[in-house]
Short mmCIF file of C-alpha atoms in Angstrom, two decimals:
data_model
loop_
_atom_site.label_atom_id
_atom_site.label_comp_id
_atom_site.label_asym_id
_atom_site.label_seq_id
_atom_site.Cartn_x
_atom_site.Cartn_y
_atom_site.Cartn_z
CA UNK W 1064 20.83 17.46 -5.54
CA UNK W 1065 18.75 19.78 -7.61
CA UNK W 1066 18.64 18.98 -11.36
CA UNK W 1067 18.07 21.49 -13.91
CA UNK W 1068 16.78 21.70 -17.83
CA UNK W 1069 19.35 21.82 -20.71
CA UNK W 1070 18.87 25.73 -20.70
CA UNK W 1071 20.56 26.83 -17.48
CA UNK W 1072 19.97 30.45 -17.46
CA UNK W 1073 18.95 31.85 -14.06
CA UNK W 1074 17.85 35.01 -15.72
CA UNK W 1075 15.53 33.07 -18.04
CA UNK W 1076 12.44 35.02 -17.67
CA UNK W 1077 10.48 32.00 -16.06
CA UNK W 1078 11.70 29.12 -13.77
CA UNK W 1079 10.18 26.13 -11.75
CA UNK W 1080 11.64 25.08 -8.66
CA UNK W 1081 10.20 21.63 -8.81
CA UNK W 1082 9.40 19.43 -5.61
CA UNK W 1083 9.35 19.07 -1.83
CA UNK W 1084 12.89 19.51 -0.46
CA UNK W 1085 12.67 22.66 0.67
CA UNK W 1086 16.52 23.41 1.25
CA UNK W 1087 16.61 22.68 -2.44
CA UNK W 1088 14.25 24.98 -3.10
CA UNK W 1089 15.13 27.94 -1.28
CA UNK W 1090 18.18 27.22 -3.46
CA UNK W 1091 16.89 27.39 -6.72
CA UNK W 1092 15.52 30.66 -5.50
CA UNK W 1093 18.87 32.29 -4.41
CA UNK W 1094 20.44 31.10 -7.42
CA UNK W 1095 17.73 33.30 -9.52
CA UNK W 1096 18.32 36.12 -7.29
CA UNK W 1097 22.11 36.07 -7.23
CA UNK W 1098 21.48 36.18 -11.08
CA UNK W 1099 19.92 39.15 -10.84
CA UNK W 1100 21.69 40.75 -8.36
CA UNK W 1101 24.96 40.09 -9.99
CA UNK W 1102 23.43 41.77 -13.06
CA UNK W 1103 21.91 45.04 -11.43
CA UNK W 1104 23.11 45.17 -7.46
CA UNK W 1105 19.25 47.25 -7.46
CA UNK W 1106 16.98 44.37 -8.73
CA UNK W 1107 13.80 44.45 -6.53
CA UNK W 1108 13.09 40.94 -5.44
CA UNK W 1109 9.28 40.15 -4.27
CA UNK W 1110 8.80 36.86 -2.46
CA UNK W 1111 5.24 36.46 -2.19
CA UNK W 1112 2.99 33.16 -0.76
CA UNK W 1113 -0.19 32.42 -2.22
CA UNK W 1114 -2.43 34.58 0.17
CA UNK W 1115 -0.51 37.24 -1.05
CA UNK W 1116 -0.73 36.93 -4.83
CA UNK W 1117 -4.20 38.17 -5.51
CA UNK W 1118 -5.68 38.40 -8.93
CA UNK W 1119 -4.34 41.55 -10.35
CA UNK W 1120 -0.96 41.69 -8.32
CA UNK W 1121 1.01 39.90 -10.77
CA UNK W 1122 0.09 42.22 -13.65
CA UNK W 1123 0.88 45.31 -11.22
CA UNK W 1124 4.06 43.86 -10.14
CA UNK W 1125 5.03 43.51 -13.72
CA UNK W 1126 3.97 46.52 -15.21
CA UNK W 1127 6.23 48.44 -16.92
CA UNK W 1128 8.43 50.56 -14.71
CA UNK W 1129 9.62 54.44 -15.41
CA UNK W 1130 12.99 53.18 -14.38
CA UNK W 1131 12.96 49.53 -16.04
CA UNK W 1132 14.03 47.96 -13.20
CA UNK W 1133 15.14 44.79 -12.98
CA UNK W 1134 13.15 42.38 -10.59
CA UNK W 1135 12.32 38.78 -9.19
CA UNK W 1136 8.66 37.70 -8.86
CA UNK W 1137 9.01 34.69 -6.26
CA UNK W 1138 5.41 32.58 -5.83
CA UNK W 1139 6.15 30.57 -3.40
CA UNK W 1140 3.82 27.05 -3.30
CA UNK W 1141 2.21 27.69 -6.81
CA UNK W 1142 0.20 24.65 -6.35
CA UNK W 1143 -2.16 26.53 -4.16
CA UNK W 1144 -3.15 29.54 -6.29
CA UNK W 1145 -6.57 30.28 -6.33
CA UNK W 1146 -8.16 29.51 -9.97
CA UNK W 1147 -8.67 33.75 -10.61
CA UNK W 1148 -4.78 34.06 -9.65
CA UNK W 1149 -3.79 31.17 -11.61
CA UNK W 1150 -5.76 32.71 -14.64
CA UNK W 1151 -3.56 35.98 -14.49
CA UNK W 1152 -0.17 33.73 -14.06
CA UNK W 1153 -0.92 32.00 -17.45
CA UNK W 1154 -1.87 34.95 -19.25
CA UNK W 1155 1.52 36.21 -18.06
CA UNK W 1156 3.44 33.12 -19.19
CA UNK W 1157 2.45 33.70 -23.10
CA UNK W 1158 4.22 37.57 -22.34
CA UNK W 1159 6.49 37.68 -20.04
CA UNK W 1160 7.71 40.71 -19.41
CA UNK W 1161 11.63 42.05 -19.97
CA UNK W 1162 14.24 42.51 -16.99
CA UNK W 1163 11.21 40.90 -14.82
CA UNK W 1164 12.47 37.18 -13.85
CA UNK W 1165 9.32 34.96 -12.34
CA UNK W 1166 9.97 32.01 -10.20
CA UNK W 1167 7.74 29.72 -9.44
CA UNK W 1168 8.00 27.36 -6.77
CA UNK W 1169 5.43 24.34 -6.99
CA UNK W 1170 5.83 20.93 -5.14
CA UNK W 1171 5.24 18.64 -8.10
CA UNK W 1172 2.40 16.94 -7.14
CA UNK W 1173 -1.26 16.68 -8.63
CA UNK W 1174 -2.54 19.78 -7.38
CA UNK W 1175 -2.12 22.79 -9.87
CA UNK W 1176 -1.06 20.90 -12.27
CA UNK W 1177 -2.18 23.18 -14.82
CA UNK W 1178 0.22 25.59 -13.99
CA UNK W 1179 2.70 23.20 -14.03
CA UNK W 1180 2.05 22.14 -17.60
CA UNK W 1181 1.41 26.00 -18.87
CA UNK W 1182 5.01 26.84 -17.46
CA UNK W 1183 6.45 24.04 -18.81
CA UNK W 1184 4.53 24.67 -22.36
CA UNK W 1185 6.13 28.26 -22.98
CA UNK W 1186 9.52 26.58 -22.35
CA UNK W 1187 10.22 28.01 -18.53
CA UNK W 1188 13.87 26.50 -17.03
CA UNK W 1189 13.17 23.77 -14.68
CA UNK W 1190 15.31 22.75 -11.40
CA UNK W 1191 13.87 19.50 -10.25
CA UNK W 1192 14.18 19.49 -6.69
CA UNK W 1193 12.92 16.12 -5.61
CA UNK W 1194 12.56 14.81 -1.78
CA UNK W 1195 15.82 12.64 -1.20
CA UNK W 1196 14.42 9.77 0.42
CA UNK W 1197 17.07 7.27 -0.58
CA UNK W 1198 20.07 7.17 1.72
CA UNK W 1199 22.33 6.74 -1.30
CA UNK W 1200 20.78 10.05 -2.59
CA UNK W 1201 21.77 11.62 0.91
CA UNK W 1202 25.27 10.41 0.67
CA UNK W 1203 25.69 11.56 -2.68
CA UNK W 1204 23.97 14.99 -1.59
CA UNK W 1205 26.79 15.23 0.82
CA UNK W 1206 29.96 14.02 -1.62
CA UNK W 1207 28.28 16.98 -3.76
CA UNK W 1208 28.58 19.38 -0.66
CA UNK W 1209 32.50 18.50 -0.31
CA UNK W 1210 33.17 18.82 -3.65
CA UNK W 1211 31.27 22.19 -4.44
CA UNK W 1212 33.17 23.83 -1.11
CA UNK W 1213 36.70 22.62 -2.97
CA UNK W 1214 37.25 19.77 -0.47
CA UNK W 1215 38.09 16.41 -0.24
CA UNK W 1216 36.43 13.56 2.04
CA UNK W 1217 36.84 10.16 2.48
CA UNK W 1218 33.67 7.85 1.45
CA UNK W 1219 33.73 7.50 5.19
CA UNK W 1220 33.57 10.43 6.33
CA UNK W 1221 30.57 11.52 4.09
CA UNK W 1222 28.70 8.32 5.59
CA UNK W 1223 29.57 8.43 8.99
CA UNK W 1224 27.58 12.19 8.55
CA UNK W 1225 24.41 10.53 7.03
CA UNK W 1226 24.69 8.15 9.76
CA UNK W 1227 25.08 10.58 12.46
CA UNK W 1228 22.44 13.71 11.14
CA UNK W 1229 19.77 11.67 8.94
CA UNK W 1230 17.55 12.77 7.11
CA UNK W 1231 17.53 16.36 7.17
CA UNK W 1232 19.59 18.29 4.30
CA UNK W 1233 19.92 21.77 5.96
CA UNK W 1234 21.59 20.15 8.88
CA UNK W 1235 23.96 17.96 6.13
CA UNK W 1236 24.66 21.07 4.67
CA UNK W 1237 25.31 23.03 7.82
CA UNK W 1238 27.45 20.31 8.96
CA UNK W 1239 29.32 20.15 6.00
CA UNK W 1240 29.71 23.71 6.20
CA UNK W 1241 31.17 23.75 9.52
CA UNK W 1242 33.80 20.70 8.63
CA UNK W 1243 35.08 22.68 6.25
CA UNK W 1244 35.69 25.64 7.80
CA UNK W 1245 37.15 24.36 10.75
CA UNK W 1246 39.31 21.61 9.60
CA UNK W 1247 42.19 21.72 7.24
CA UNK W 1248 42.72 19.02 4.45
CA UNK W 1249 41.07 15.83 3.86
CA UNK W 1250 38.21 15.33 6.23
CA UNK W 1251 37.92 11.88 7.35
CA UNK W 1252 35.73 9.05 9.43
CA UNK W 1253 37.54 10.40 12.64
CA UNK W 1254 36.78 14.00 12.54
CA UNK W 1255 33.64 13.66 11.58
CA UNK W 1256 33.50 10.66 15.10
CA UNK W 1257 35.10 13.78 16.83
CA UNK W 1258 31.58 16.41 16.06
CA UNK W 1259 29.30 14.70 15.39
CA UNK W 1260 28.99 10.83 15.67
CA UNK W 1261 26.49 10.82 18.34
CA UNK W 1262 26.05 14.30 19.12
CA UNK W 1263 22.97 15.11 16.90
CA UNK W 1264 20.89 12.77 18.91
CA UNK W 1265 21.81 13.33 22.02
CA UNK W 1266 21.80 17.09 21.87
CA UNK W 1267 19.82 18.89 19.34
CA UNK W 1268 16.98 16.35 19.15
CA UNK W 1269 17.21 16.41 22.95
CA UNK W 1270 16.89 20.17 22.92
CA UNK W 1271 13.52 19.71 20.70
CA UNK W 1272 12.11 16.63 22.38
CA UNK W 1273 12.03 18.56 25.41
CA UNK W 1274 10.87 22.12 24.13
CA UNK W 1275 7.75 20.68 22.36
CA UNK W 1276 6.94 18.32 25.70
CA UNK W 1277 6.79 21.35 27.48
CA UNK W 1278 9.44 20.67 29.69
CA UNK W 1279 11.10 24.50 29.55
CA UNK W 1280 13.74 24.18 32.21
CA UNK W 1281 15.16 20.62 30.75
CA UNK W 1282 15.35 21.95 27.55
CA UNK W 1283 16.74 25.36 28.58
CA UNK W 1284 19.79 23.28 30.55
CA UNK W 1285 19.84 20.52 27.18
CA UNK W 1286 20.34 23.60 24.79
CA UNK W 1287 23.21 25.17 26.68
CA UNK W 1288 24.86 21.98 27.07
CA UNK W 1289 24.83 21.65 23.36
CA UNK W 1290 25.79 25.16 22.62
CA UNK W 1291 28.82 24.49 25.12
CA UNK W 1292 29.92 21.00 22.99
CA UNK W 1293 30.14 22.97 20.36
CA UNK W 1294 26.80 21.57 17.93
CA UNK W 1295 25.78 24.09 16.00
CA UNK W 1296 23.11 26.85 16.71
CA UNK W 1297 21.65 26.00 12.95
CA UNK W 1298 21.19 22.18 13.87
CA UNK W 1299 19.61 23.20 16.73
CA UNK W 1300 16.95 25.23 15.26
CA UNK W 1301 16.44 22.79 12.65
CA UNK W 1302 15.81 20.35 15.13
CA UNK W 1303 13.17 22.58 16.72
CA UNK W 1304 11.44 23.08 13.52
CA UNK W 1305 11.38 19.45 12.79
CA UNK W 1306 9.88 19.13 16.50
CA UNK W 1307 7.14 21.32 15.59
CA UNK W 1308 6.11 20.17 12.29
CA UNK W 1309 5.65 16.68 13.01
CA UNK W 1310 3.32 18.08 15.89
CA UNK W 1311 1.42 19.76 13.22
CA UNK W 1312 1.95 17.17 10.55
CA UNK W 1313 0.44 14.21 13.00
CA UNK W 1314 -2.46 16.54 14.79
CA UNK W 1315 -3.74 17.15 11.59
CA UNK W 1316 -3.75 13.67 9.85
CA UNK W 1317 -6.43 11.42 10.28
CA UNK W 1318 -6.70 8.62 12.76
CA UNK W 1319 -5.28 5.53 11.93
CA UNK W 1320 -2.38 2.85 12.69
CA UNK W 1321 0.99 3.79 13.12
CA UNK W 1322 1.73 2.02 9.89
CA UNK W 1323 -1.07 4.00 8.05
CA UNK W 1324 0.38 7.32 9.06
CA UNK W 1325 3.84 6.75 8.50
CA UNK W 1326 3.31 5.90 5.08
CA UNK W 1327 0.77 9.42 5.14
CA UNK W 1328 3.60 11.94 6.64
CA UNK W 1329 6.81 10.50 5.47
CA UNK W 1330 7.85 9.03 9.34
CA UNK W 1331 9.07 6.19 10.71
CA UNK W 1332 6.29 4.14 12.98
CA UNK W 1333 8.42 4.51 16.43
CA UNK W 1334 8.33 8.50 15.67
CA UNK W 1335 4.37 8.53 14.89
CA UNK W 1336 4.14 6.94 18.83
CA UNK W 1337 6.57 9.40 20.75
CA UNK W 1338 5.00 12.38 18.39
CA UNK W 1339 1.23 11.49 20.08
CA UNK W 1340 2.56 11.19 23.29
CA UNK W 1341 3.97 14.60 22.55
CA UNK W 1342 1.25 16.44 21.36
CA UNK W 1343 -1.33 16.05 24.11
CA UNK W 1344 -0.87 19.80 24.94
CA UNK W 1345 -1.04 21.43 21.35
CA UNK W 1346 -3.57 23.46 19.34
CA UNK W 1347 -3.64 24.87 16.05
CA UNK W 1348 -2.83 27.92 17.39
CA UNK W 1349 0.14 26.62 19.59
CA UNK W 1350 1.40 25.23 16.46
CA UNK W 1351 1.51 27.83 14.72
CA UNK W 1352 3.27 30.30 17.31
CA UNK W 1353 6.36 28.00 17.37
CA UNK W 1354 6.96 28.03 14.15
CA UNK W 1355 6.94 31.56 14.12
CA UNK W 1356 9.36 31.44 17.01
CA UNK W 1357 11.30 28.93 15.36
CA UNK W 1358 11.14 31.15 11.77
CA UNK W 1359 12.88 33.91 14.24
CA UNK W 1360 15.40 31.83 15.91
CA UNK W 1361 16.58 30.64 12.59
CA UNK W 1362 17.15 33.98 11.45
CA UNK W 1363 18.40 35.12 14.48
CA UNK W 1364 21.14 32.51 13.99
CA UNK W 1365 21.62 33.07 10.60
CA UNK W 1366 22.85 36.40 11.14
CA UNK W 1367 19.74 38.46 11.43
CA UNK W 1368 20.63 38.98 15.71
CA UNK W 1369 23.25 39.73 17.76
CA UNK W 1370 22.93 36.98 19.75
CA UNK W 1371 22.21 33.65 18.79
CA UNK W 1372 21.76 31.76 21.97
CA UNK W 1373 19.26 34.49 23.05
CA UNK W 1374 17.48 33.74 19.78
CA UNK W 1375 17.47 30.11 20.75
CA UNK W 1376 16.52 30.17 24.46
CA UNK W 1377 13.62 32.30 23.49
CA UNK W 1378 12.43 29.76 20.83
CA UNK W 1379 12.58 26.82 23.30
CA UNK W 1380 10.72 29.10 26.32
CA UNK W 1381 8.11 30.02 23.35
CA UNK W 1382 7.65 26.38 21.91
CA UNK W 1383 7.52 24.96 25.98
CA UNK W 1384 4.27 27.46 26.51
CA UNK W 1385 2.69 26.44 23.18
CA UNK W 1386 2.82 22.47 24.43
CA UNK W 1387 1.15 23.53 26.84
CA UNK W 1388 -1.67 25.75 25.48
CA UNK W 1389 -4.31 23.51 25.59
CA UNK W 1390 -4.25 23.63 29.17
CA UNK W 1391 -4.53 26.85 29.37
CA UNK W 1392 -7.40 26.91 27.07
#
């Protein structure tokens, strides 16, 4: 889980969200603006991506305001500001200015390190929000899920979950979630057998296997069998979006063995082989419509549509035609 720096204040007027887990990160975020929002229900909140933050829009953004409003400044992968932007964010650091609360979200690694070390140099809170990589760290991601909802589960339980989801944390979490709200008192090996031992693989990964083959009508029939066993719509769409990005991840990496790249991208050897097979049919620019369609699904199912198994069967019919763009070049 996300570790933070002795001085905990999510109103402190800088903080870096440290590192590549990305559920962890978009946590560290909403923390900030829950923070804010809790202190003024009006705080503006900007949540802008590199592209975005030009030189000069961080100084206009934080100009004083007639109504000193309180806001959030959110730059999303600060590692790739350009060098005029970055300029502008430093001078900013030795000012900051009051009721404005910058977050800035930077992966950790080499690149923009500078930034890194400027933030950290003026004293900005840190969350360290580090890829979990370890099992352990997974199972201990998930006893920390249990006990932050107020519940109890067995060690069991909380491994037979790693064991059935992997990897992913938005799906641990989403699981976790739905455990808890549909089951009363201590959750154990057996209800956890009872959703999801199993089901994860043979359903949601199904769902995206088939979507980013192009295979539209298997998919369309795997999804509502899912749907209908009860998985949830979330796991499903993170499924799809893990689908897509190793598609992207793998067509953009450079040739090699499957060893080579595994080590590259963070996958397991067997996946590098079924991802090439895969992505015989994708472009860039197929790529990059499914994740759009995936980025709507997921809100879709979050709560931002009526109806999330609309959301969902347009996202697989959407990813199906972008496997198969190439062909249709």
């Amino acid at each position: 889980m996300a570790r933070k720096t002795a001085e905990d204040d999510p109103l402190a007027p800088v903080t870096l969200a440290v590192g590549q887990e990305d559920l962890l990160l978009d946590r560290a975020v909403q923390e900030v603006v829950a923070a804010a929002r809790a202190a003024d229900a009006d705080t503006d909140v900007r949540d802008l991506t590199p592209d975005q933050l030009q030189p000069g829009t961080l100084a206009e953004l934080t100009s004083p305001s007639l109504f000193a409003e309180r806001k959030v400044v959110v730059v999303r992968n600060a590692q790739d500001l350009s060098a005029d932007t970055v300029k502008d964010v430093k001078a900013y650091l030795s000012a900051p200015a009051e009721e404005i609360t910058l977050v800035l979200v930077h992966a950790g690694a080499a690149k923009g390190k500078a930034l890194l070390d400027a933030a950290r140099k003026v004293g900005a809170r840190e969350v360290a929000c580090p890829k979990m990589t370890k099992p352990a760290d997974r199972l201990a991601f998930v006893r920390g899920e249990f006990r932050a909802a107020g519940r109890s589960a067995t060690p069991e339980a909380c491994q037979a979950l790693v064991d059935a989801l992997g990897s992913d944390l938005r799906e641990l979490a989403s699981a976790v979630s739905q455990l808890v709200a549909d089951v009363e008192g201590t959750i154990d090996e057996a209800v956890v057998g009872r959703y999801y031992t199993g089901r994860a693989e043979a359903s949601s990964f199904t769902v995206a296997d088939r979507a980013v083959e192009g295979r539209a009508a298997e998919a369309l029939e795997a999804l509502r069998w899912s749907l209908a066993t009860g998985v949830a719509p979330v796991m499903i769409t993170s499924a799809l979006a893990q689908g897509v990005r190793a598609i992207g991840k793998l067509s953009s990496a450079r040739g090699g063995r499957p060893a080579d790249l595994a080590r590259e991208l963070g996958m397991p050897p067997w996946k590098i082989d079924r991802v090439r097979q895969q992505m015989r049919g994708w472009t860039p620019d197929g790529v990059a419509v499914a994740l759009r369609a995936v980025a709507e699904a997921d809100a879709g199912v979050k709560g931002g549509g009526d109806d999330p198994e609309y959301a969902l069967e347009k996202a697989v019919v959407v990813i199906a035609r972008a496997a198969r763009s190439r062909g249709r070049a």
